PDB file of C-alpha atoms in Angstrom:
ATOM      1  CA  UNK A 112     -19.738   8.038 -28.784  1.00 42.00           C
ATOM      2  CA  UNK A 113     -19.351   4.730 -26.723  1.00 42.00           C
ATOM      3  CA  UNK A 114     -15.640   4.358 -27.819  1.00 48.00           C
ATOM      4  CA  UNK A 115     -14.817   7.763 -26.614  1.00 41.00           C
ATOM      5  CA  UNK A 116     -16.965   6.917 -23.314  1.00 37.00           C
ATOM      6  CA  UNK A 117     -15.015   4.118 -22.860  1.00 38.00           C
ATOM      7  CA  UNK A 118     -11.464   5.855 -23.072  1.00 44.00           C
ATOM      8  CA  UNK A 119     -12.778   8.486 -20.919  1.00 39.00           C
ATOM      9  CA  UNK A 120     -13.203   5.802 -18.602  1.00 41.00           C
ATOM     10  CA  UNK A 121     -10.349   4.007 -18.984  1.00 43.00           C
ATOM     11  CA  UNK A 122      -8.270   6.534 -18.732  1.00 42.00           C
ATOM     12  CA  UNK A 123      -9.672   7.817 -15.802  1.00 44.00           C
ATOM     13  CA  UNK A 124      -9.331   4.625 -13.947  1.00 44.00           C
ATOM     14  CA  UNK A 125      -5.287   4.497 -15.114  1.00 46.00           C
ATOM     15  CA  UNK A 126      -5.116   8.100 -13.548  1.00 46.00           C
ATOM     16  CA  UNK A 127      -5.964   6.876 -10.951  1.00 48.00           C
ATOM     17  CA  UNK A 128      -3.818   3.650 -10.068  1.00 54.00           C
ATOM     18  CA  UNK A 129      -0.872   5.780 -11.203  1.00 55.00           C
ATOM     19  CA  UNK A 130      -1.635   8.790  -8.754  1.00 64.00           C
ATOM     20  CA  UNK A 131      -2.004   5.922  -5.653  1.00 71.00           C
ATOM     21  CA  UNK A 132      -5.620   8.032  -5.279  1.00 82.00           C
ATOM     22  CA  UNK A 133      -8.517   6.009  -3.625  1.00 85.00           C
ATOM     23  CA  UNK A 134     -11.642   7.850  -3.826  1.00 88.00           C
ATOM     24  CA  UNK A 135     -13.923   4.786  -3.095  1.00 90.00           C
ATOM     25  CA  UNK A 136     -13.602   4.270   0.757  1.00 89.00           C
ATOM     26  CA  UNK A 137     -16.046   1.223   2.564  1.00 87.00           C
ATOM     27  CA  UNK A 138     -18.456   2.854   4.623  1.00 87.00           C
ATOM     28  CA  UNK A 139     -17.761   0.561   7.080  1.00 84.00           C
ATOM     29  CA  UNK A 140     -14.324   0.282   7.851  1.00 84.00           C
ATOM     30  CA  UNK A 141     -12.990   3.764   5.758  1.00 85.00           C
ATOM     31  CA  UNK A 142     -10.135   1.341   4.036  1.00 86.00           C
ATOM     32  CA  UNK A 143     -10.020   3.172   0.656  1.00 86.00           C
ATOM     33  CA  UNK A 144      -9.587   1.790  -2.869  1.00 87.00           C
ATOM     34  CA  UNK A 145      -8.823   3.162  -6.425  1.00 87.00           C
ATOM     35  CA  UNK A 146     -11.671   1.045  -7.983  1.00 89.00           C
ATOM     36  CA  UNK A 147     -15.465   0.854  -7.391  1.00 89.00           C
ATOM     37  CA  UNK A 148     -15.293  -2.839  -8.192  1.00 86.00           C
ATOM     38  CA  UNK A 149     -12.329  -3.368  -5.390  1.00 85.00           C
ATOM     39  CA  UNK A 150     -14.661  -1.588  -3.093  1.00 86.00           C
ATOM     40  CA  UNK A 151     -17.707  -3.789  -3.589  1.00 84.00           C
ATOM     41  CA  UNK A 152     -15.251  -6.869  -3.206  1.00 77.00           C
ATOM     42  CA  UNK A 153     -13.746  -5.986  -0.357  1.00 80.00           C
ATOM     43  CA  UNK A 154     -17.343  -5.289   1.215  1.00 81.00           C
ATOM     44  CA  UNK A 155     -17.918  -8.859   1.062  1.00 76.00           C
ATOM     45  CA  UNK A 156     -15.377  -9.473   3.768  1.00 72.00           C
ATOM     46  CA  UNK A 157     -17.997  -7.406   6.297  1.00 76.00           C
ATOM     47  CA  UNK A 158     -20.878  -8.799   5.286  1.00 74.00           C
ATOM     48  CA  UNK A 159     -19.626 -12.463   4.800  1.00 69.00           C
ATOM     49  CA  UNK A 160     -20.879 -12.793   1.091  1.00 68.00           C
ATOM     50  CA  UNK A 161     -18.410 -15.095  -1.166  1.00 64.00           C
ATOM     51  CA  UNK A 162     -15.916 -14.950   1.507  1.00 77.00           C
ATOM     52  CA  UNK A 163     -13.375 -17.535   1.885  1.00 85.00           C
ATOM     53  CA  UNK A 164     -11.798 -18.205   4.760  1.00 87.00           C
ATOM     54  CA  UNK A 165      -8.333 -19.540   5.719  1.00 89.00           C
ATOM     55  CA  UNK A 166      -8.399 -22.358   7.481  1.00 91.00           C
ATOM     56  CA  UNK A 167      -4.768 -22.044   9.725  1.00 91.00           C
ATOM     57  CA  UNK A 168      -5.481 -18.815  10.830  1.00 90.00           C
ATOM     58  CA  UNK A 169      -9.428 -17.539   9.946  1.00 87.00           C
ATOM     59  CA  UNK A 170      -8.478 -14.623   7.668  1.00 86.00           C
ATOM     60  CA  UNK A 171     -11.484 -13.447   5.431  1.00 81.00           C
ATOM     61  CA  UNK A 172     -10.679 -13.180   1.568  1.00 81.00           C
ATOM     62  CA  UNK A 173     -12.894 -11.978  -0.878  1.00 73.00           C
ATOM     63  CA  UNK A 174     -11.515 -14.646  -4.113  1.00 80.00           C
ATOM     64  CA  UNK A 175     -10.291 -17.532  -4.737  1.00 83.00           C
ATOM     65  CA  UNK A 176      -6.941 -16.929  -5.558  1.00 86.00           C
ATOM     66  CA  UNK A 177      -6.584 -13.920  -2.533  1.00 86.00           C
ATOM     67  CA  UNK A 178      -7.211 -16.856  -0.655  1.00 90.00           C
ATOM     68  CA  UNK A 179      -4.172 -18.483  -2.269  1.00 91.00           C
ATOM     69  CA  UNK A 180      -2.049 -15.810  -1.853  1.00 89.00           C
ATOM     70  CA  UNK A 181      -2.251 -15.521   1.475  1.00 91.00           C
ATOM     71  CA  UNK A 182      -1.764 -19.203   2.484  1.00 92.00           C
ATOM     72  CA  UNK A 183       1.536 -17.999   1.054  1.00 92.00           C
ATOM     73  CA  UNK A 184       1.940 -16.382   4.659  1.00 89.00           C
ATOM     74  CA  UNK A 185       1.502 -20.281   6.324  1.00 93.00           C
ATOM     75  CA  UNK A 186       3.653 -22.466   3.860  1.00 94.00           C
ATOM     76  CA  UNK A 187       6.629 -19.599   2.608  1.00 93.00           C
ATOM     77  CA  UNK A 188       6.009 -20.188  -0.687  1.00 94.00           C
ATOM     78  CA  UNK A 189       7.671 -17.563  -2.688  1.00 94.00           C
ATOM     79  CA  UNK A 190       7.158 -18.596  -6.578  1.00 94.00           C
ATOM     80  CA  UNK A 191       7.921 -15.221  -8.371  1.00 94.00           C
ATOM     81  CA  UNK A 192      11.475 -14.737  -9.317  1.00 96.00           C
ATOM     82  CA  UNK A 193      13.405 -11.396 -10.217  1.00 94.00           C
ATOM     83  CA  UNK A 194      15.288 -12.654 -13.185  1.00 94.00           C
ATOM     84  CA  UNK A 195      17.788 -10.560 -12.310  1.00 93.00           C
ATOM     85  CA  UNK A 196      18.930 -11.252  -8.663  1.00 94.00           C
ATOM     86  CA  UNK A 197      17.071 -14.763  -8.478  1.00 89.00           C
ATOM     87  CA  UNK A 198      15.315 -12.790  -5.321  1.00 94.00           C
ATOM     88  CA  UNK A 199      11.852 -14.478  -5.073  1.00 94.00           C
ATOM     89  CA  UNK A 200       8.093 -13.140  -3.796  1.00 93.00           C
ATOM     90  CA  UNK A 201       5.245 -14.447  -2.469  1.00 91.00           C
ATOM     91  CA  UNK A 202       3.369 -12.689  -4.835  1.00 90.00           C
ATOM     92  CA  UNK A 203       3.648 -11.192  -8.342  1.00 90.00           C
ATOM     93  CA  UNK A 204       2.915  -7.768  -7.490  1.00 87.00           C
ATOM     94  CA  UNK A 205       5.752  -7.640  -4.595  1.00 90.00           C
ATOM     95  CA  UNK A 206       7.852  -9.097  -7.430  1.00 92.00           C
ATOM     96  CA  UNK A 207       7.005  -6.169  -9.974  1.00 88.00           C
ATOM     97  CA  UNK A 208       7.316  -3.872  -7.569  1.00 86.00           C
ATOM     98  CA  UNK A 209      11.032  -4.769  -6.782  1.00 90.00           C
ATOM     99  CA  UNK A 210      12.044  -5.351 -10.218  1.00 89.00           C
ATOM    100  CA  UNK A 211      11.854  -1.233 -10.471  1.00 86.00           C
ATOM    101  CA  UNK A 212      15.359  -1.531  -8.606  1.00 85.00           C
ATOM    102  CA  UNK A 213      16.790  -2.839 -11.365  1.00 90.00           C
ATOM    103  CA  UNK A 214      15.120  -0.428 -13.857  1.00 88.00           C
ATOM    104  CA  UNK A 215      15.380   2.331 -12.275  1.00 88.00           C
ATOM    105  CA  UNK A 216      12.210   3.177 -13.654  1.00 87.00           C
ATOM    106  CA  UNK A 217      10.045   6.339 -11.532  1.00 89.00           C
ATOM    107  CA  UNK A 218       7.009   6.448 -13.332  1.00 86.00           C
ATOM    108  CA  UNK A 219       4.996   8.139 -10.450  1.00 88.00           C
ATOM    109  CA  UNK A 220       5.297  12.004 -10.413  1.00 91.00           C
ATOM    110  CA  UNK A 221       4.201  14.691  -8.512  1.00 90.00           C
ATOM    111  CA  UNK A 222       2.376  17.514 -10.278  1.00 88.00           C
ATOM    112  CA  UNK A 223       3.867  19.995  -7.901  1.00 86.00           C
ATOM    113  CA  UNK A 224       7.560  19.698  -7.439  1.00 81.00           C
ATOM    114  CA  UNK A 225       7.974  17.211 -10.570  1.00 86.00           C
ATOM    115  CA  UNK A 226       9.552  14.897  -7.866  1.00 90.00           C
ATOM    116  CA  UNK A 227       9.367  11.604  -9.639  1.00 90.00           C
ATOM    117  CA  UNK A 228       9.057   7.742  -7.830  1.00 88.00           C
ATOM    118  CA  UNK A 229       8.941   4.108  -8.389  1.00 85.00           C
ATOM    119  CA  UNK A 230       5.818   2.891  -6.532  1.00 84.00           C
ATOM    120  CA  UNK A 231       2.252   4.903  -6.372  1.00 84.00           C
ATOM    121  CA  UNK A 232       2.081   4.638  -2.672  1.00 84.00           C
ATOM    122  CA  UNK A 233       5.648   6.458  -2.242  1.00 85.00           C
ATOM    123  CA  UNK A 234       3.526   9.228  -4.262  1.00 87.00           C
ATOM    124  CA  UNK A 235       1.075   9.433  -2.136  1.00 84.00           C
ATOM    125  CA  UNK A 236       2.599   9.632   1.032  1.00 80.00           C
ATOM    126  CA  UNK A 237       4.603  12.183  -0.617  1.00 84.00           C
ATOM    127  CA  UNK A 238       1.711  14.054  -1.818  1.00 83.00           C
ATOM    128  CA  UNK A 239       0.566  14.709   1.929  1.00 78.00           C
ATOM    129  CA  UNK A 240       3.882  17.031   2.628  1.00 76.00           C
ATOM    130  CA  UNK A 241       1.899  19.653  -0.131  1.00 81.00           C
ATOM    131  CA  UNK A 242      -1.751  19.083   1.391  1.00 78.00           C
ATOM    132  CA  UNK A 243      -0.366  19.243   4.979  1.00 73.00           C
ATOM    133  CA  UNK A 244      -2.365  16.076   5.498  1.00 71.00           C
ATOM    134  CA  UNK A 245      -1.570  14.642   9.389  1.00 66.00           C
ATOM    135  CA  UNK A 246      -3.632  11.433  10.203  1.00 71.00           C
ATOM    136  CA  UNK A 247      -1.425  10.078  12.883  1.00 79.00           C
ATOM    137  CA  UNK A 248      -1.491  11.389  16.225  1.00 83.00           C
ATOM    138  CA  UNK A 249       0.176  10.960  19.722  1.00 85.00           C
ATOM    139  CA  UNK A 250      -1.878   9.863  22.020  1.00 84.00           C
ATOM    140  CA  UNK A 251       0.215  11.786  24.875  1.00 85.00           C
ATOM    141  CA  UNK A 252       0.258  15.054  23.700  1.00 87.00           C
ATOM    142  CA  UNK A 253      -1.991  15.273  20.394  1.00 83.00           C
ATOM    143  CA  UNK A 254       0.817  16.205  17.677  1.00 84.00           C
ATOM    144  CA  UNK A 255       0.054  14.994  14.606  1.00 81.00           C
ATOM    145  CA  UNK A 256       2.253  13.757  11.844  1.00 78.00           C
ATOM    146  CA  UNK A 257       1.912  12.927   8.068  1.00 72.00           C
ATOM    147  CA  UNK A 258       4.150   9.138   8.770  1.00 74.00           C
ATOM    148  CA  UNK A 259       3.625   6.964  11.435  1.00 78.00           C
ATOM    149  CA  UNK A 260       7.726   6.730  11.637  1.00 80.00           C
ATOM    150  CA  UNK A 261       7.284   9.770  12.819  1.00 82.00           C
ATOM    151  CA  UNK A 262       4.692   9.363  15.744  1.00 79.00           C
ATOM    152  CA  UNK A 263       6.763   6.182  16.489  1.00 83.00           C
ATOM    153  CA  UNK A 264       9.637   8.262  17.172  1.00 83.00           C
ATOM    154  CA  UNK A 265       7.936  11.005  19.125  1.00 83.00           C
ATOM    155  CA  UNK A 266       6.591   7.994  21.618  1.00 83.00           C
ATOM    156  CA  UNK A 267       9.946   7.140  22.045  1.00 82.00           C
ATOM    157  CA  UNK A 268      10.531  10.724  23.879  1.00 83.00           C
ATOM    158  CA  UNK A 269       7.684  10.524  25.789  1.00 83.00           C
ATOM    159  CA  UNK A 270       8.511   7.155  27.229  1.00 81.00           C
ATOM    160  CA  UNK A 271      12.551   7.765  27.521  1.00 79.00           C
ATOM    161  CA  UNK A 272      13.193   4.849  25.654  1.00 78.00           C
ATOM    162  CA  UNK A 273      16.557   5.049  24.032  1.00 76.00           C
ATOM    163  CA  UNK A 274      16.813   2.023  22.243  1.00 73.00           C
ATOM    164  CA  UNK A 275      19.876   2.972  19.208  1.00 74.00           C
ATOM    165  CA  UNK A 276      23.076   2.130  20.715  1.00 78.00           C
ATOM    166  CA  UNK A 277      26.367   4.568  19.023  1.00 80.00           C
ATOM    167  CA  UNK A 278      27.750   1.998  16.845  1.00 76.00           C
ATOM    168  CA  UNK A 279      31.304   4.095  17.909  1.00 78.00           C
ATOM    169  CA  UNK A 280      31.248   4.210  21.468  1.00 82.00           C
ATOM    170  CA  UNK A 281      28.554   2.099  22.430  1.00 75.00           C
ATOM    171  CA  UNK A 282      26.714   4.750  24.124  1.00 74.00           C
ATOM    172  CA  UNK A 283      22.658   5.131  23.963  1.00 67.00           C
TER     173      UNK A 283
END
């Protein structure tokens, strides 16, 4: 009974991270997360439990070695190498995430068109084209759209910026 408890749960949790979904939001600033237990970290930033704080620029972390990572920002520090193009990260996760070039590999899919990508987050904005899910919004006339390219490009009408130059003729 416990073992099959535990795959439930385990395999509920890897459903999850796969599908980019983040059911656990903090009450007080709505970030979401995929993980109870990133939720209650992250909650310590708010309340300043366990928080560490960088010193060149005041950030909040909630470990140790988030706190490491980020002085990565500061210094430049990019230890994590593609083995393939000697391109180097700042952190290992950037460093898987880019290796998928290489592979090819689209291991995220969507259940309704079968339309298949390499990072969960690509997914999920995806996903928001079938649920007709809008959460950014111009301020000027109150359209909404699903990516914030999008709103950035409708401000650009309402301000009569033209700022792409014809790489042809030269002409705005």
């Amino acid at each position: 009974m416990k073992e099959s408890l535990l795959k439930l749960v385990s395999s509920y949790s890897a459903s999850q991270i796969h599908t980019g979904e983040k059911p656990y939001e903090c009450n007080e600033c709505g970030k979401g997360f995929g993980q109870r237990s990133s939720l209650t970290h992250y909650q310590r930033t708010h309340n300043g439990e366990n928080v560490f704080k960088c010193v060149d620029c005041g950030k909040a972390c909630r470990d140790h070695s988030a706190l490491r990572s980020h002085y990565r920002t500061h210094t430049g520090e990019n230890p994590y190498r593609c083995n393939a193009c000697e391109r180097a990260f700042s952190q290992s996760s950037h460093l898987t995430i880019h290796q998928v070039i290489h592979t090819r590999e689209k291991p995220y899919e969507c259940n309704e068109r079968g339309k298949a990508f390499s990072q969960s987050a690509k997914l999920a904005k995806h996903q928001k084209t079938h649920t007709g899910e809008r959460l950014c919004k111009c301020s000027q006339c109150g359209k909404a759209f699903s990516q914030s390219s999008h709103l950035t490009t409708r401000q650009i009408i309402h301000t009569g910026e033209k700022p792409y130059e014809c790489g042809k003729c030269g002409s705005l």
